[in-house]
GROMACS .gro file of C-alpha atoms in nm:
model
  285
    1UNK     CA    1   5.065  -4.094   2.836
    2UNK     CA    2   4.731  -3.910   2.834
    3UNK     CA    3   4.711  -3.584   3.015
    4UNK     CA    4   4.440  -3.624   3.292
    5UNK     CA    5   4.257  -3.308   3.187
    6UNK     CA    6   4.236  -3.421   2.826
    7UNK     CA    7   4.120  -3.771   2.932
    8UNK     CA    8   3.835  -3.618   3.135
    9UNK     CA    9   3.728  -3.398   2.845
   10UNK     CA   10   3.716  -3.696   2.609
   11UNK     CA   11   3.497  -3.889   2.857
   12UNK     CA   12   3.249  -3.602   2.879
   13UNK     CA   13   3.239  -3.577   2.500
   14UNK     CA   14   3.165  -3.952   2.466
   15UNK     CA   15   2.877  -3.931   2.716
   16UNK     CA   16   2.733  -3.622   2.545
   17UNK     CA   17   2.736  -3.792   2.204
   18UNK     CA   18   2.577  -4.117   2.329
   19UNK     CA   19   2.295  -3.958   2.531
   20UNK     CA   20   2.060  -3.734   2.330
   21UNK     CA   21   1.939  -3.421   2.499
   22UNK     CA   22   1.583  -3.457   2.628
   23UNK     CA   23   1.377  -3.150   2.539
   24UNK     CA   24   1.108  -3.048   2.783
   25UNK     CA   25   0.762  -3.061   2.625
   26UNK     CA   26   0.614  -2.724   2.535
   27UNK     CA   27   0.325  -2.602   2.746
   28UNK     CA   28  -0.001  -2.587   2.550
   29UNK     CA   29  -0.131  -2.235   2.497
   30UNK     CA   30  -0.449  -2.157   2.688
   31UNK     CA   31  -0.688  -1.864   2.660
   32UNK     CA   32  -0.601  -1.753   3.014
   33UNK     CA   33  -0.228  -1.770   2.951
   34UNK     CA   34  -0.258  -1.588   2.621
   35UNK     CA   35  -0.469  -1.306   2.760
   36UNK     CA   36  -0.233  -1.271   3.057
   37UNK     CA   37   0.059  -1.226   2.819
   38UNK     CA   38  -0.130  -0.961   2.625
   39UNK     CA   39  -0.223  -0.778   2.945
   40UNK     CA   40   0.138  -0.696   3.033
   41UNK     CA   41   0.295  -0.374   2.912
   42UNK     CA   42   0.484  -0.416   2.588
   43UNK     CA   43   0.433  -0.506   2.222
   44UNK     CA   44   0.125  -0.715   2.150
   45UNK     CA   45   0.312  -0.956   1.927
   46UNK     CA   46   0.193  -1.311   1.856
   47UNK     CA   47   0.358  -1.344   1.515
   48UNK     CA   48   0.410  -1.704   1.410
   49UNK     CA   49   0.244  -1.848   1.722
   50UNK     CA   50   0.048  -2.174   1.709
   51UNK     CA   51  -0.298  -2.093   1.845
   52UNK     CA   52  -0.493  -2.379   1.690
   53UNK     CA   53  -0.826  -2.487   1.843
   54UNK     CA   54  -0.832  -2.209   2.104
   55UNK     CA   55  -1.159  -2.060   2.228
   56UNK     CA   56  -1.106  -1.684   2.191
   57UNK     CA   57  -1.469  -1.581   2.165
   58UNK     CA   58  -1.511  -1.212   2.243
   59UNK     CA   59  -1.138  -1.167   2.308
   60UNK     CA   60  -0.987  -0.819   2.274
   61UNK     CA   61  -0.707  -0.860   2.022
   62UNK     CA   62  -0.718  -0.506   1.888
   63UNK     CA   63  -0.392  -0.411   1.719
   64UNK     CA   64  -0.230  -0.747   1.796
   65UNK     CA   65   0.036  -0.866   1.552
   66UNK     CA   66  -0.057  -1.219   1.439
   67UNK     CA   67   0.147  -1.234   1.119
   68UNK     CA   68   0.205  -1.594   1.013
   69UNK     CA   69   0.019  -1.731   1.315
   70UNK     CA   70  -0.162  -2.066   1.303
   71UNK     CA   71  -0.529  -2.026   1.389
   72UNK     CA   72  -0.668  -2.353   1.255
   73UNK     CA   73  -1.020  -2.413   1.392
   74UNK     CA   74  -0.976  -2.126   1.640
   75UNK     CA   75  -1.302  -1.975   1.765
   76UNK     CA   76  -1.281  -1.596   1.730
   77UNK     CA   77  -1.653  -1.528   1.721
   78UNK     CA   78  -1.730  -1.174   1.831
   79UNK     CA   79  -1.360  -1.099   1.887
   80UNK     CA   80  -1.222  -0.745   1.857
   81UNK     CA   81  -0.950  -0.755   1.591
   82UNK     CA   82  -0.960  -0.399   1.459
   83UNK     CA   83  -0.622  -0.289   1.320
   84UNK     CA   84  -0.475  -0.633   1.393
   85UNK     CA   85  -0.218  -0.774   1.154
   86UNK     CA   86  -0.318  -1.116   1.025
   87UNK     CA   87  -0.098  -1.129   0.715
   88UNK     CA   88  -0.003  -1.481   0.609
   89UNK     CA   89  -0.207  -1.635   0.891
   90UNK     CA   90  -0.347  -1.986   0.856
   91UNK     CA   91  -0.720  -1.965   0.927
   92UNK     CA   92  -0.866  -2.290   0.795
   93UNK     CA   93  -1.176  -2.390   0.986
   94UNK     CA   94  -1.159  -2.079   1.204
   95UNK     CA   95  -1.477  -1.897   1.301
   96UNK     CA   96  -1.478  -1.517   1.299
   97UNK     CA   97  -1.854  -1.477   1.290
   98UNK     CA   98  -1.957  -1.129   1.408
   99UNK     CA   99  -1.593  -1.039   1.475
  100UNK     CA  100  -1.478  -0.679   1.425
  101UNK     CA  101  -1.180  -0.643   1.192
  102UNK     CA  102  -1.199  -0.275   1.097
  103UNK     CA  103  -0.874  -0.172   0.932
  104UNK     CA  104  -0.721  -0.516   0.992
  105UNK     CA  105  -0.446  -0.640   0.761
  106UNK     CA  106  -0.502  -0.987   0.615
  107UNK     CA  107  -0.266  -0.975   0.318
  108UNK     CA  108  -0.198  -1.322   0.179
  109UNK     CA  109  -0.387  -1.484   0.467
  110UNK     CA  110  -0.474  -1.844   0.383
  111UNK     CA  111  -0.795  -2.016   0.485
  112UNK     CA  112  -0.729  -2.344   0.308
  113UNK     CA  113  -0.624  -2.649   0.499
  114UNK     CA  114  -0.345  -2.877   0.378
  115UNK     CA  115  -0.460  -3.232   0.437
  116UNK     CA  116  -0.749  -3.468   0.372
  117UNK     CA  117  -1.010  -3.191   0.384
  118UNK     CA  118  -0.886  -2.896   0.176
  119UNK     CA  119  -1.232  -2.736   0.176
  120UNK     CA  120  -1.260  -2.639   0.540
  121UNK     CA  121  -1.380  -2.279   0.502
  122UNK     CA  122  -1.329  -1.991   0.737
  123UNK     CA  123  -1.649  -1.840   0.881
  124UNK     CA  124  -1.676  -1.461   0.864
  125UNK     CA  125  -2.055  -1.438   0.874
  126UNK     CA  126  -2.158  -1.093   0.995
  127UNK     CA  127  -1.795  -0.989   1.045
  128UNK     CA  128  -1.703  -0.621   1.015
  129UNK     CA  129  -1.409  -0.592   0.773
  130UNK     CA  130  -1.458  -0.227   0.683
  131UNK     CA  131  -1.142  -0.079   0.525
  132UNK     CA  132  -0.954  -0.406   0.589
  133UNK     CA  133  -0.650  -0.495   0.377
  134UNK     CA  134  -0.724  -0.833   0.217
  135UNK     CA  135  -0.493  -0.807  -0.085
  136UNK     CA  136  -0.419  -1.155  -0.219
  137UNK     CA  137  -0.612  -1.318   0.067
  138UNK     CA  138  -0.725  -1.675   0.001
  139UNK     CA  139  -1.093  -1.691   0.095
  140UNK     CA  140  -1.185  -1.989  -0.122
  141UNK     CA  141  -1.528  -2.119  -0.008
  142UNK     CA  142  -1.532  -1.868   0.282
  143UNK     CA  143  -1.862  -1.785   0.452
  144UNK     CA  144  -1.907  -1.407   0.443
  145UNK     CA  145  -2.285  -1.392   0.474
  146UNK     CA  146  -2.390  -1.042   0.578
  147UNK     CA  147  -2.029  -0.934   0.625
  148UNK     CA  148  -1.937  -0.565   0.605
  149UNK     CA  149  -1.651  -0.503   0.362
  150UNK     CA  150  -1.712  -0.139   0.275
  151UNK     CA  151  -1.390   0.017   0.149
  152UNK     CA  152  -1.198  -0.309   0.192
  153UNK     CA  153  -0.906  -0.383  -0.040
  154UNK     CA  154  -0.957  -0.728  -0.194
  155UNK     CA  155  -0.730  -0.680  -0.494
  156UNK     CA  156  -0.646  -1.020  -0.647
  157UNK     CA  157  -0.811  -1.201  -0.355
  158UNK     CA  158  -0.941  -1.554  -0.409
  159UNK     CA  159  -1.314  -1.565  -0.331
  160UNK     CA  160  -1.390  -1.869  -0.543
  161UNK     CA  161  -1.726  -2.013  -0.435
  162UNK     CA  162  -1.736  -1.776  -0.137
  163UNK     CA  163  -2.080  -1.706   0.010
  164UNK     CA  164  -2.129  -1.328   0.019
  165UNK     CA  165  -2.507  -1.335   0.044
  166UNK     CA  166  -2.628  -0.998   0.170
  167UNK     CA  167  -2.272  -0.871   0.219
  168UNK     CA  168  -2.182  -0.501   0.189
  169UNK     CA  169  -1.886  -0.414  -0.033
  170UNK     CA  170  -1.962  -0.048  -0.103
  171UNK     CA  171  -1.655   0.120  -0.249
  172UNK     CA  172  -1.450  -0.198  -0.210
  173UNK     CA  173  -1.149  -0.267  -0.433
  174UNK     CA  174  -1.180  -0.605  -0.604
  175UNK     CA  175  -0.983  -0.560  -0.924
  176UNK     CA  176  -0.835  -0.886  -1.042
  177UNK     CA  177  -1.020  -1.084  -0.774
  178UNK     CA  178  -1.151  -1.436  -0.833
  179UNK     CA  179  -1.525  -1.454  -0.763
  180UNK     CA  180  -1.594  -1.746  -0.992
  181UNK     CA  181  -1.906  -1.935  -0.879
  182UNK     CA  182  -1.938  -1.702  -0.577
  183UNK     CA  183  -2.279  -1.628  -0.426
  184UNK     CA  184  -2.348  -1.253  -0.420
  185UNK     CA  185  -2.725  -1.269  -0.384
  186UNK     CA  186  -2.855  -0.938  -0.243
  187UNK     CA  187  -2.498  -0.810  -0.196
  188UNK     CA  188  -2.423  -0.438  -0.230
  189UNK     CA  189  -2.120  -0.358  -0.446
  190UNK     CA  190  -2.214   0.000  -0.526
  191UNK     CA  191  -1.918   0.216  -0.632
  192UNK     CA  192  -1.684  -0.084  -0.608
  193UNK     CA  193  -1.385  -0.134  -0.838
  194UNK     CA  194  -1.431  -0.471  -1.010
  195UNK     CA  195  -1.194  -0.417  -1.302
  196UNK     CA  196  -1.084  -0.747  -1.461
  197UNK     CA  197  -1.268  -0.941  -1.189
  198UNK     CA  198  -1.367  -1.302  -1.260
  199UNK     CA  199  -1.741  -1.343  -1.197
  200UNK     CA  200  -1.789  -1.640  -1.428
  201UNK     CA  201  -2.109  -1.825  -1.331
  202UNK     CA  202  -2.141  -1.620  -1.014
  203UNK     CA  203  -2.488  -1.582  -0.863
  204UNK     CA  204  -2.562  -1.210  -0.828
  205UNK     CA  205  -2.941  -1.215  -0.805
  206UNK     CA  206  -3.069  -0.872  -0.694
  207UNK     CA  207  -2.712  -0.759  -0.624
  208UNK     CA  208  -2.626  -0.391  -0.665
  209UNK     CA  209  -2.339  -0.286  -0.890
  210UNK     CA  210  -2.461   0.073  -0.916
  211UNK     CA  211  -2.182   0.298  -1.045
  212UNK     CA  212  -1.936   0.011  -1.009
  213UNK     CA  213  -1.635  -0.016  -1.239
  214UNK     CA  214  -1.649  -0.347  -1.425
  215UNK     CA  215  -1.391  -0.270  -1.693
  216UNK     CA  216  -1.294  -0.592  -1.873
  217UNK     CA  217  -1.473  -0.797  -1.608
  218UNK     CA  218  -1.565  -1.154  -1.698
  219UNK     CA  219  -1.935  -1.219  -1.631
  220UNK     CA  220  -1.980  -1.523  -1.854
  221UNK     CA  221  -2.286  -1.717  -1.747
  222UNK     CA  222  -2.334  -1.499  -1.439
  223UNK     CA  223  -2.684  -1.460  -1.296
  224UNK     CA  224  -2.768  -1.091  -1.246
  225UNK     CA  225  -3.144  -1.126  -1.252
  226UNK     CA  226  -3.309  -0.825  -1.090
  227UNK     CA  227  -2.968  -0.668  -1.032
  228UNK     CA  228  -2.888  -0.298  -1.022
  229UNK     CA  229  -2.621  -0.191  -1.271
  230UNK     CA  230  -2.734   0.169  -1.307
  231UNK     CA  231  -2.442   0.390  -1.404
  232UNK     CA  232  -2.201   0.095  -1.401
  233UNK     CA  233  -1.898   0.099  -1.633
  234UNK     CA  234  -1.904  -0.226  -1.831
  235UNK     CA  235  -1.648  -0.119  -2.090
  236UNK     CA  236  -1.510  -0.429  -2.267
  237UNK     CA  237  -1.676  -0.658  -2.013
  238UNK     CA  238  -1.762  -1.012  -2.123
  239UNK     CA  239  -2.128  -1.089  -2.048
  240UNK     CA  240  -2.169  -1.384  -2.282
  241UNK     CA  241  -2.467  -1.599  -2.175
  242UNK     CA  242  -2.526  -1.384  -1.865
  243UNK     CA  243  -2.877  -1.364  -1.719
  244UNK     CA  244  -2.985  -0.998  -1.690
  245UNK     CA  245  -3.359  -1.048  -1.676
  246UNK     CA  246  -3.534  -0.753  -1.510
  247UNK     CA  247  -3.198  -0.592  -1.436
  248UNK     CA  248  -3.163  -0.213  -1.422
  249UNK     CA  249  -2.890  -0.079  -1.648
  250UNK     CA  250  -3.004   0.281  -1.689
  251UNK     CA  251  -2.707   0.502  -1.771
  252UNK     CA  252  -2.460   0.212  -1.786
  253UNK     CA  253  -2.155   0.232  -2.015
  254UNK     CA  254  -2.132  -0.073  -2.240
  255UNK     CA  255  -1.864   0.029  -2.490
  256UNK     CA  256  -1.731  -0.284  -2.664
  257UNK     CA  257  -1.894  -0.505  -2.399
  258UNK     CA  258  -1.982  -0.851  -2.529
  259UNK     CA  259  -2.359  -0.914  -2.505
  260UNK     CA  260  -2.359  -1.240  -2.700
  261UNK     CA  261  -2.658  -1.456  -2.596
  262UNK     CA  262  -2.732  -1.232  -2.295
  263UNK     CA  263  -3.086  -1.262  -2.158
  264UNK     CA  264  -3.217  -0.905  -2.126
  265UNK     CA  265  -3.585  -0.988  -2.094
  266UNK     CA  266  -3.752  -0.711  -1.896
  267UNK     CA  267  -3.425  -0.523  -1.841
  268UNK     CA  268  -3.426  -0.142  -1.817
  269UNK     CA  269  -3.183  -0.004  -2.076
  270UNK     CA  270  -3.288   0.360  -2.046
  271UNK     CA  271  -3.010   0.588  -2.168
  272UNK     CA  272  -2.780   0.299  -2.258
  273UNK     CA  273  -2.605   0.323  -2.596
  274UNK     CA  274  -2.636  -0.041  -2.697
  275UNK     CA  275  -2.497   0.041  -3.042
  276UNK     CA  276  -2.154   0.066  -2.878
  277UNK     CA  277  -2.180  -0.290  -2.745
  278UNK     CA  278  -2.072  -0.605  -2.928
  279UNK     CA  279  -2.305  -0.887  -3.034
  280UNK     CA  280  -2.613  -0.715  -2.895
  281UNK     CA  281  -2.951  -0.840  -3.013
  282UNK     CA  282  -3.265  -0.668  -2.879
  283UNK     CA  283  -3.505  -0.893  -2.685
  284UNK     CA  284  -3.753  -1.070  -2.913
  285UNK     CA  285  -3.554  -0.957  -3.216
   0.00000   0.00000   0.00000
């Protein structure tokens, strides 16, 4: 004979197994709700949050922790993000035009979208990323027109086909970065570290690489017409088929640099020891 207490427990168990628990739907995040949360005293932590499609124009997110957050198509134009942590964030289609990200951390941030449109670039036009940490950041096809990246760390970042027209990268660290097919027209990379960087077929018309370190950089087919490479270190760089017409190379170091089929028409080679370069042929020779 069943004990009554046991019989009741078995009945409850059968009901629980046959009726799935109904989860209450999550409340969509709104700008007002988000800013209210950040206004309270305590850690400004939004790590891992889903903030897709939000309008956060001009929002004050200074020092906020957004590690691993989803910011797909989020509008952050003019937002204050100085010293914010955006490591491993998903930023595809987001707009950060004219945002301030001084000292922000964007290590391994990803701007590519997984889906039918993998080329939905992030917009950072006019953004201030001075001294930002962008190590390993994926900025494939990103729009960085007129952006300020002075002193930023972009080591091994992916800037393939990124538009850096008129951008400032003075003293930036770009060693090992991928800038293949990138647009650096009128950009300023003075004193930058571009060791082993990939600039194959990049457009660098009138760009400044004055005193930059380009040790073992790959510049195959790159366009550097009218560029400033005065005092640059091009030791063992590969410039095969590069366009250096009317470029200024006064005082540059070209030890073992490959100048095979380089167009140097009208270039200023004052003080450059071209005898130390490889495959160099004087113009009109």
